[in-house]
Coordinates of C-alpha atoms in Angstrom, one line a residue:
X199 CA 130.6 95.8 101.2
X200 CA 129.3 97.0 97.6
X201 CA 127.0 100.0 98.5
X202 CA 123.7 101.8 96.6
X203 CA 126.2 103.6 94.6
X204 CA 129.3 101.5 94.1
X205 CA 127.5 98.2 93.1
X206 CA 127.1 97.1 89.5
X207 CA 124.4 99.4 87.7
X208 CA 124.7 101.8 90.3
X209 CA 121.2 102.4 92.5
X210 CA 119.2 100.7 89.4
X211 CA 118.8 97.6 91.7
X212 CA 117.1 100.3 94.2
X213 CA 114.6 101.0 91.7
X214 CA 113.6 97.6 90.6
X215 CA 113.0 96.5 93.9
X216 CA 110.6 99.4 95.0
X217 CA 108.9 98.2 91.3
X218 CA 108.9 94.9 92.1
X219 CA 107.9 95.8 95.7
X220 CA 105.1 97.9 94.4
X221 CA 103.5 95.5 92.5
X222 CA 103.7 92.7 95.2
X223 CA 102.5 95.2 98.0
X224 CA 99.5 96.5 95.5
X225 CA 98.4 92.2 95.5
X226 CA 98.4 92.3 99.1
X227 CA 96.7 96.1 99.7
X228 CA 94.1 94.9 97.3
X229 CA 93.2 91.6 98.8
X230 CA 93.1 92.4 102.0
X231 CA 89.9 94.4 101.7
X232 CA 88.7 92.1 98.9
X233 CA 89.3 89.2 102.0
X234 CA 87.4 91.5 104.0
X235 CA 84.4 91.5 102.2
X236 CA 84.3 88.3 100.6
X237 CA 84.1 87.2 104.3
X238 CA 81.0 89.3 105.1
X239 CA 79.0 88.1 101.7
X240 CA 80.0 84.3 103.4
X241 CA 78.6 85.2 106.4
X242 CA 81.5 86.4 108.3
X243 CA 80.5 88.9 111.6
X244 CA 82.8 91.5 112.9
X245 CA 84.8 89.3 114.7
X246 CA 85.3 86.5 112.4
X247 CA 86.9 89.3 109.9
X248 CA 89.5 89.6 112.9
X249 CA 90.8 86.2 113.6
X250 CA 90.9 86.2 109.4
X251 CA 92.9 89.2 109.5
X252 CA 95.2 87.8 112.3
X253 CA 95.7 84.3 110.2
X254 CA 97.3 86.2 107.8
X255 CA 100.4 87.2 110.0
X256 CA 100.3 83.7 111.8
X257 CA 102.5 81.5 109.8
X258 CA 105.2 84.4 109.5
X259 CA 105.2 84.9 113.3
X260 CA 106.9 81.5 113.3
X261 CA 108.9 81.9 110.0
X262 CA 110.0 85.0 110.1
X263 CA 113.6 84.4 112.0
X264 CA 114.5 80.9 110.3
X265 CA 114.2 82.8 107.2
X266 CA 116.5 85.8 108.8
X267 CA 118.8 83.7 109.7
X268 CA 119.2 81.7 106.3
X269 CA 119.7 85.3 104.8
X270 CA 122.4 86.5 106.8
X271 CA 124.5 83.5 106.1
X272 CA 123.5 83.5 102.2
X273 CA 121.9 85.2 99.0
X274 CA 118.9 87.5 99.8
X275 CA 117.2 87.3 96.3
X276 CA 116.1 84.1 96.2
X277 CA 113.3 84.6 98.5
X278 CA 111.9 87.2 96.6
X279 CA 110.1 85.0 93.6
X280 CA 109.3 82.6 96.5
X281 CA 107.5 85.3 98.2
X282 CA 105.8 86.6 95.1
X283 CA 104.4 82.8 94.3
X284 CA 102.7 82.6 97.7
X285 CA 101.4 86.0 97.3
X286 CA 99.8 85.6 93.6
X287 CA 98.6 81.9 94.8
X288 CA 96.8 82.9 98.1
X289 CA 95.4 85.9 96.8
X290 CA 93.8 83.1 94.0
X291 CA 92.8 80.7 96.4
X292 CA 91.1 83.1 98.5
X293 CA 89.2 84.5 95.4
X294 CA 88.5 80.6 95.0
X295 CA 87.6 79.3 98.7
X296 CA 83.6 78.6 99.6
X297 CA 84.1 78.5 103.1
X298 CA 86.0 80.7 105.9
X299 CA 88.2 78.5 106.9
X300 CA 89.7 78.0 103.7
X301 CA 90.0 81.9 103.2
X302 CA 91.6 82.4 106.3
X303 CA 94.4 79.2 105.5
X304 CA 94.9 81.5 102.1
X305 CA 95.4 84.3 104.1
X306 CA 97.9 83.0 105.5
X307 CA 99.8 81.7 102.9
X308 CA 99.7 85.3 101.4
X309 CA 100.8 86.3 104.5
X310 CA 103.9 84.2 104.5
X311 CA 104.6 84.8 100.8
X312 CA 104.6 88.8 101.7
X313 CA 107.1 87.9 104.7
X314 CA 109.7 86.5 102.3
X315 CA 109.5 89.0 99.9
X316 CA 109.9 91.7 102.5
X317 CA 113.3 89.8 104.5
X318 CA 114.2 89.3 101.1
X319 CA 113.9 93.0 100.0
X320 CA 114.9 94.5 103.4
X321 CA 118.2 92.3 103.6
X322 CA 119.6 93.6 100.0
X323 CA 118.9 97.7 100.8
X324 CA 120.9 96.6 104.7
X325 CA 123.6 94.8 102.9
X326 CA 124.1 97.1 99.6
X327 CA 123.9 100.4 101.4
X328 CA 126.5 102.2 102.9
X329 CA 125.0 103.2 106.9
X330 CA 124.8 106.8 105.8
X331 CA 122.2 105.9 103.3
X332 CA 120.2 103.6 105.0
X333 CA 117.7 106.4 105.8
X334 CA 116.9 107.6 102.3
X335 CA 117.3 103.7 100.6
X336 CA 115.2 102.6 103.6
X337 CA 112.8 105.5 102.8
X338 CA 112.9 105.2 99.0
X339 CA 112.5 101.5 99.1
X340 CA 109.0 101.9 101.5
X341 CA 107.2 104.1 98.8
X342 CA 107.0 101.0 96.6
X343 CA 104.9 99.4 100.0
X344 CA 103.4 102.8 100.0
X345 CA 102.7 103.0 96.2
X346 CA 101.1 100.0 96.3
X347 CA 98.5 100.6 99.3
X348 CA 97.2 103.0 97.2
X349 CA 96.8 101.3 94.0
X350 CA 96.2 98.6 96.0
X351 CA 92.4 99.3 97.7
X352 CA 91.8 102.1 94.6
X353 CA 91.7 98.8 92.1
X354 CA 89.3 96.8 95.0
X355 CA 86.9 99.3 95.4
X356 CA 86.9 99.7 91.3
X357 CA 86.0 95.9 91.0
X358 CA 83.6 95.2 94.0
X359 CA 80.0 96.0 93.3
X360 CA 77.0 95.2 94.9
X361 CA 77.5 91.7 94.2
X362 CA 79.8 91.9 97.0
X363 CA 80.7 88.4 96.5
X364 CA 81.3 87.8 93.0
X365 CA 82.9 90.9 92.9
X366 CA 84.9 90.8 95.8
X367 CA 86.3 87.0 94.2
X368 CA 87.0 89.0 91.2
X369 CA 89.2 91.4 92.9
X370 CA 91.2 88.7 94.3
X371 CA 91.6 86.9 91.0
X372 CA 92.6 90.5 89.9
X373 CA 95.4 91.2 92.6
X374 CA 97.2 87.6 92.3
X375 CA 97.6 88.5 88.1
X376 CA 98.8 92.1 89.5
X377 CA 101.6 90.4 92.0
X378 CA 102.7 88.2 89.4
X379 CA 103.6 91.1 87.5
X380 CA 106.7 92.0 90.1
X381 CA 108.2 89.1 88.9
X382 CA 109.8 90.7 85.6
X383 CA 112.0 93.4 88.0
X384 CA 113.7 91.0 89.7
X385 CA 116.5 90.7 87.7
X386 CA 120.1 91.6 88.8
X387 CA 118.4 93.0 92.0
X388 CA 121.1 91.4 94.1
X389 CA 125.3 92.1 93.8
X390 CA 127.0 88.7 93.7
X391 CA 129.5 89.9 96.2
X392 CA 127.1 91.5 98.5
X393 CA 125.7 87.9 99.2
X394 CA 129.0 86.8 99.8
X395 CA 131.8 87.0 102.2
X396 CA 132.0 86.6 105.7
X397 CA 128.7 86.5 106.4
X398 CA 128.7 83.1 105.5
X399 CA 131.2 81.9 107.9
X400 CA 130.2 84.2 110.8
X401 CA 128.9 82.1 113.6
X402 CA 125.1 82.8 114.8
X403 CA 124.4 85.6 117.1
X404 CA 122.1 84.4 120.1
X405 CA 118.6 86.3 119.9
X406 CA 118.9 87.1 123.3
X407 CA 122.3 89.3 122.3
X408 CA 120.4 91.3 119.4
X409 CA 117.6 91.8 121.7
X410 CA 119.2 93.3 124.1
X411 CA 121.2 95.8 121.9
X412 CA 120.2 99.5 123.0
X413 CA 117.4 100.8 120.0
X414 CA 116.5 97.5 119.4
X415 CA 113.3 96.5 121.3
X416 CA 112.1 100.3 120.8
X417 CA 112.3 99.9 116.9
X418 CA 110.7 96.9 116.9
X419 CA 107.8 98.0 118.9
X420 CA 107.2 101.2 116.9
X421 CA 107.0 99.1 113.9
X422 CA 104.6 96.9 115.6
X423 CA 102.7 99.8 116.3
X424 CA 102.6 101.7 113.2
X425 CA 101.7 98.6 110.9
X426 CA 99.0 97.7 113.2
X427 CA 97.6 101.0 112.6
X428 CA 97.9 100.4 108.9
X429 CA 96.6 97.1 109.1
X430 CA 93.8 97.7 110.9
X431 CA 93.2 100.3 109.0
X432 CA 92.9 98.3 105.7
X433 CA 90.8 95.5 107.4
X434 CA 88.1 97.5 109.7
X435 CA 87.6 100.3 107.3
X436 CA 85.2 98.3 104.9
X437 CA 83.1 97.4 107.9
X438 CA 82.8 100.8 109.2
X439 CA 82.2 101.6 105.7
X440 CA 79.3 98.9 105.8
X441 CA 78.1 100.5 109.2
X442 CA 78.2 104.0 108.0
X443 CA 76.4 103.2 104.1
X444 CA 79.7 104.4 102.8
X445 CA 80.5 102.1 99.1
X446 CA 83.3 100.4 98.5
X447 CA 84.8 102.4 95.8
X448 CA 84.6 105.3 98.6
X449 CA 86.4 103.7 101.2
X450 CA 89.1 102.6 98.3
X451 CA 89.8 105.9 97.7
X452 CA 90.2 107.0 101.4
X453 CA 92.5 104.1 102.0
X454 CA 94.6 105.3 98.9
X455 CA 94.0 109.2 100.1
X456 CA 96.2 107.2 103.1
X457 CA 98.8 105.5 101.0
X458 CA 99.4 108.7 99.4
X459 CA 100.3 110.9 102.2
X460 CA 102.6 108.0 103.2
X461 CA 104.5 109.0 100.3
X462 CA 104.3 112.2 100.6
X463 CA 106.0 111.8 103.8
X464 CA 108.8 109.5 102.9
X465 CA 109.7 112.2 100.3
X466 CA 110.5 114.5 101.9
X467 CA 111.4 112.2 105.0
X468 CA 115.3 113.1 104.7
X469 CA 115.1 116.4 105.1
X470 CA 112.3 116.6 108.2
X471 CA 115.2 114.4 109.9
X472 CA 117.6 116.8 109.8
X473 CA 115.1 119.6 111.0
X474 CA 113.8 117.9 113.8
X475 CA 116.0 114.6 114.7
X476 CA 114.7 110.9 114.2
X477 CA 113.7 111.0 118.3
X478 CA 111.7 114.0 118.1
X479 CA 110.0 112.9 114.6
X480 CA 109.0 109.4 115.4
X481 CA 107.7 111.1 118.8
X482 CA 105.7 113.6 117.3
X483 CA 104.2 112.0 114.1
X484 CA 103.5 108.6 117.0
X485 CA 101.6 111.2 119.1
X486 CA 99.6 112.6 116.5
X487 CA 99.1 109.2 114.9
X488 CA 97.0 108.1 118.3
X489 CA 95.2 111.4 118.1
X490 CA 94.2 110.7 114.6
X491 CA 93.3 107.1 115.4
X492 CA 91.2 107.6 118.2
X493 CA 89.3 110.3 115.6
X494 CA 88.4 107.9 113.4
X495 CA 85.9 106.7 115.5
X496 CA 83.9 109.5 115.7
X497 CA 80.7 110.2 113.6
X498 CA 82.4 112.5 111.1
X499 CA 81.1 112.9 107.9
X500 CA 83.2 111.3 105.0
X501 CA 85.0 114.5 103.9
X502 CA 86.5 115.0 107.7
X503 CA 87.5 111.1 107.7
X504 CA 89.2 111.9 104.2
X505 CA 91.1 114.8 105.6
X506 CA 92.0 112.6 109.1
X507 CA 93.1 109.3 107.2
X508 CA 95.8 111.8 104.9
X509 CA 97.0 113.4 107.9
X510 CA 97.3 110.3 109.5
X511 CA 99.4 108.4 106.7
X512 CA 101.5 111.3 106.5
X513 CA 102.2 110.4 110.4
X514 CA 102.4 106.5 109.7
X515 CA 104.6 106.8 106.8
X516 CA 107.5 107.6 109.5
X517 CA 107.7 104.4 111.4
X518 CA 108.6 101.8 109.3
X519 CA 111.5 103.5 107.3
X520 CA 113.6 105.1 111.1
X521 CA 112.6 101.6 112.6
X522 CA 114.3 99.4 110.0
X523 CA 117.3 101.7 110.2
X524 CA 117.2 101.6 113.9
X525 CA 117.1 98.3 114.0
X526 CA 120.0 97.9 111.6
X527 CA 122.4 100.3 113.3
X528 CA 121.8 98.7 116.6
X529 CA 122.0 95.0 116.2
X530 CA 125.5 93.5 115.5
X531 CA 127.0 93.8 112.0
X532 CA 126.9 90.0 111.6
X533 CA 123.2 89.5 112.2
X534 CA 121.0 92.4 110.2
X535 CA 118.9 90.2 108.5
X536 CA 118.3 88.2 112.1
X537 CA 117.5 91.6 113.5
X538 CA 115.2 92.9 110.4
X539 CA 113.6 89.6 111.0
X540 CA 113.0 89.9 114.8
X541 CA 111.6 93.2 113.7
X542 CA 109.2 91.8 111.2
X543 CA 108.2 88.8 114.0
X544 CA 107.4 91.9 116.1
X545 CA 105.5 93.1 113.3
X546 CA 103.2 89.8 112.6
X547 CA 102.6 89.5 116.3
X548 CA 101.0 92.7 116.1
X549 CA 99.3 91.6 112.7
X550 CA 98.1 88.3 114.8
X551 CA 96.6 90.2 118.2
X552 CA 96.0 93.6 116.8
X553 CA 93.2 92.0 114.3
X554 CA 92.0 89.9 117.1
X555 CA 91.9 92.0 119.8
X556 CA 90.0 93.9 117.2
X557 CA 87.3 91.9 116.7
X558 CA 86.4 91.0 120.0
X559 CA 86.2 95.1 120.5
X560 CA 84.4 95.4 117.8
X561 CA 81.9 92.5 119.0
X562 CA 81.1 95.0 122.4
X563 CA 81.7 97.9 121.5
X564 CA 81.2 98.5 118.4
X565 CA 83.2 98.8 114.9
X566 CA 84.9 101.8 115.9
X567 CA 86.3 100.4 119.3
X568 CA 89.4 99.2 117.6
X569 CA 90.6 102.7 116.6
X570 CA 90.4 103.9 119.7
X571 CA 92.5 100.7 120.8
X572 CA 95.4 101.7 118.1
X573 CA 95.3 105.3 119.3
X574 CA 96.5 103.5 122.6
X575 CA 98.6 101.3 121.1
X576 CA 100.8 104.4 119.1
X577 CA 101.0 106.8 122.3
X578 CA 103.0 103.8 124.1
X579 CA 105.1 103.8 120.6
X580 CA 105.2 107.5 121.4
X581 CA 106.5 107.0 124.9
X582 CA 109.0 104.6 124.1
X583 CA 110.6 107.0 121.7
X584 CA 110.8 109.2 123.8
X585 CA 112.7 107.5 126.5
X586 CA 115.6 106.8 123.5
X587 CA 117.9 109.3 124.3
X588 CA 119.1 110.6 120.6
X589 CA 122.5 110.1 122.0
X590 CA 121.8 107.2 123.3
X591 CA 122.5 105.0 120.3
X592 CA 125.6 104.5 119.7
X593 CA 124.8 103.2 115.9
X594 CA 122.5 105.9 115.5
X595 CA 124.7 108.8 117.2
X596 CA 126.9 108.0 114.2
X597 CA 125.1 107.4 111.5
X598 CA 123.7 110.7 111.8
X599 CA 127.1 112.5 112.2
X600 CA 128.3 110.9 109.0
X601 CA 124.7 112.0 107.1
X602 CA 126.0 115.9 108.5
X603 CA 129.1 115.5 107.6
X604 CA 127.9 114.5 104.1
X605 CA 125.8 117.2 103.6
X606 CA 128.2 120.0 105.1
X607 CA 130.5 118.5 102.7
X608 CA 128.3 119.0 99.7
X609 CA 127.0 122.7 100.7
X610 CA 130.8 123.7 101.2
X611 CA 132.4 122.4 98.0
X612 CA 133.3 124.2 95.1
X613 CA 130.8 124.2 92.6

């Protein structure tokens, strides 16, 4: 198996797909508020914004492992234009729709069009990294997510005015031209042999037998968790912005202040892991994530949201990256992209109840309810890591021996 470094062009396929990735993510981190909004000038309440936000994961709850299993028995890069299409053309439609209904079908559609772009993009770092750089391709490939959440909402609250509604159709005009723009990195993204081999004639590993590999349910519920959090943060924040007289460009900027500390994290994300362990850092950054969450809620003047909201995506910025790699160490060899894709079901079914439980929150007890609900829902994240014994995992165990081997390696040869 070709890996970052061996494969034709070295890691420049790694860098066109967190470009590509960027611009795609930036489409979908700048609609989703745009959606948001261009609900509320149609007459949307708090809990209509939910069940719109929770269409948006629907169709990929059910699509999500047909499509992993295509991908581990064939080429991963063909999904990635298909996923950029749905993107650019529900983000248009939505700009488009007069009623509701017809935003939330369009959200959905961008929904599934982000999903195959993501199994896509997820199956080529798996299948062209060797295990002991899943960690930092992982990582490097989630700052093109993370780049474009804060692009993303910066460019929204830019383009939505106090015409809320033409404004808000604009921006989602805007964000399908910006998706379509990924399409000119995806170009020799994915090594002919990588998509070959016996992958193809391996036969189908049941669900039930990746399910039940040791790391696997824990990853996919911290991912559940932490992208709920971000979700939720992206959807609710314009209505507590509404609540609290904040503009939109202002609550842009705080959902990019966000983004950007999510980068910052997955910088220097390598290096924290050999300090403190991936138990111990998912724990930790979990914990404080729910402490965070639940602060949000509270009164505080915009400045002290600011400062919450970057220590918070610093915390979020965690998740995703260990629990992709957690995933892919623990499930057989034979069904990654099966696994990534149970991961990113877990992920929408978070994206479907999250939103919804949401809204009806929100209905009773207000717009801030719903943080304190996703400070709940990371401390259980929190506890589950916990209970992974960092020796437990087998896959992991070694994967992290062969990263300090590397690096003792490289601080004891001859320079």
């Amino acid at each position: 198996m070709p890996t970052a470094s061996s494969g034709p062009g070295g890691r420049g396929w790694l860098l066109r797909l967190v470009i590509a990735f960027g611009f795609a993510q930036a489409a979908v981190s700048m609609a989703r508020p745009a959606v948001s909004y261009r609900a509320l000038s149609l007459g949307a309440d708090e809990r209509a914004v939910g069940v719109i936000a929770g269409v948006y994961a629907l169709l990929p709850l059910f699509a999500a492992v047909p499509l992993g299993r295509r991908t581990d028995h064939g080429r991963c890069a063909p999904l990635l234009p298909v996923g950029v299409v749905l993107i650019s053309g529900g983000c248009a439609l939505s700009g488009t729709a007069g009623s509701l209904g017809a935003m939330a079908a369009w959200s959905g559609v961008m929904g599934l069009g982000h999903l195959c772009f993501v199994i896509g993009a997820q199956s080529i770092v798996a299948r062209q990294s060797a295990p002991d750089e899943h960690d930092r391709n992982f990582g490097h490939f989630t700052i093109g997510a993370s780049l474009g959440q804060l692009a993303g909402p910066l460019a929204a609250g830019a383009l939505i005015g106090a015409d809320i509604e033409r404004t808000s159709a604009l921006a989602l005009l805007a964000s399908a031209a910006v998706g379509a723009v990924s399409l000119t990195s995806l170009w020799r993204i994915e090594h002919v042999r990588a998509a070959g081999g016996p992958a193809r004639r391996a036969p189908k590993v049941p669900v039930k037998r990746i399910l039940r590999a040791r790391g696997v349910p824990a990853g996919i519920f911290i991912s559940l968790a932490v992208l709920s959090a971000t979700d939720i943060l992206t959807a609710y924040l314009p209505v507590v912005g509404e609540h609290r007289g904040i503009a939109p460009a202002t609550v842009g900027l705080l959902l990019s202040l966000r983004a950007a500390a999510t980068i910052a994290c997955r910088l220097v994300m390598t290096p924290l892991i050999e300090l403190l362990g991936r138990t111990a850092l998912t724990v930790a950054t979990c914990a404080l994530g729910a402490l965070l969450c639940a602060g949000v809620a509270l009164p505080v003047p915009v400045w002290g949201l600011g400062a919450m909201l970057v220590l918070l995506g610093f915390c979020l910025g965690v998740g995703q990256p260990l629990s992709m790699t957690t995933v892919v160490h623990a499930a057989p060899a034979d069904a990654r992209s099966t696994a990534l894709a149970l991961r990113l079901t877990g992920n929408r079914l978070g994206q479907v109840a999250a939103p919804a439980s949401a809204g009806l929150i929100a209905g009773v007890a207000g717009v801030a309810a719903p943080f304190v609900m996703l400070g709940g829902l990371l401390l259980v994240a929190a506890g589950l890591g916990a209970r992974r014994r960092p020796g437990g995992d087998d896959g992991l165990r070694d994967a992290t021996a062969r990263t300090r081997r590397r690096v003792t390696r490289c601080r004891t040869t001859p320079r």
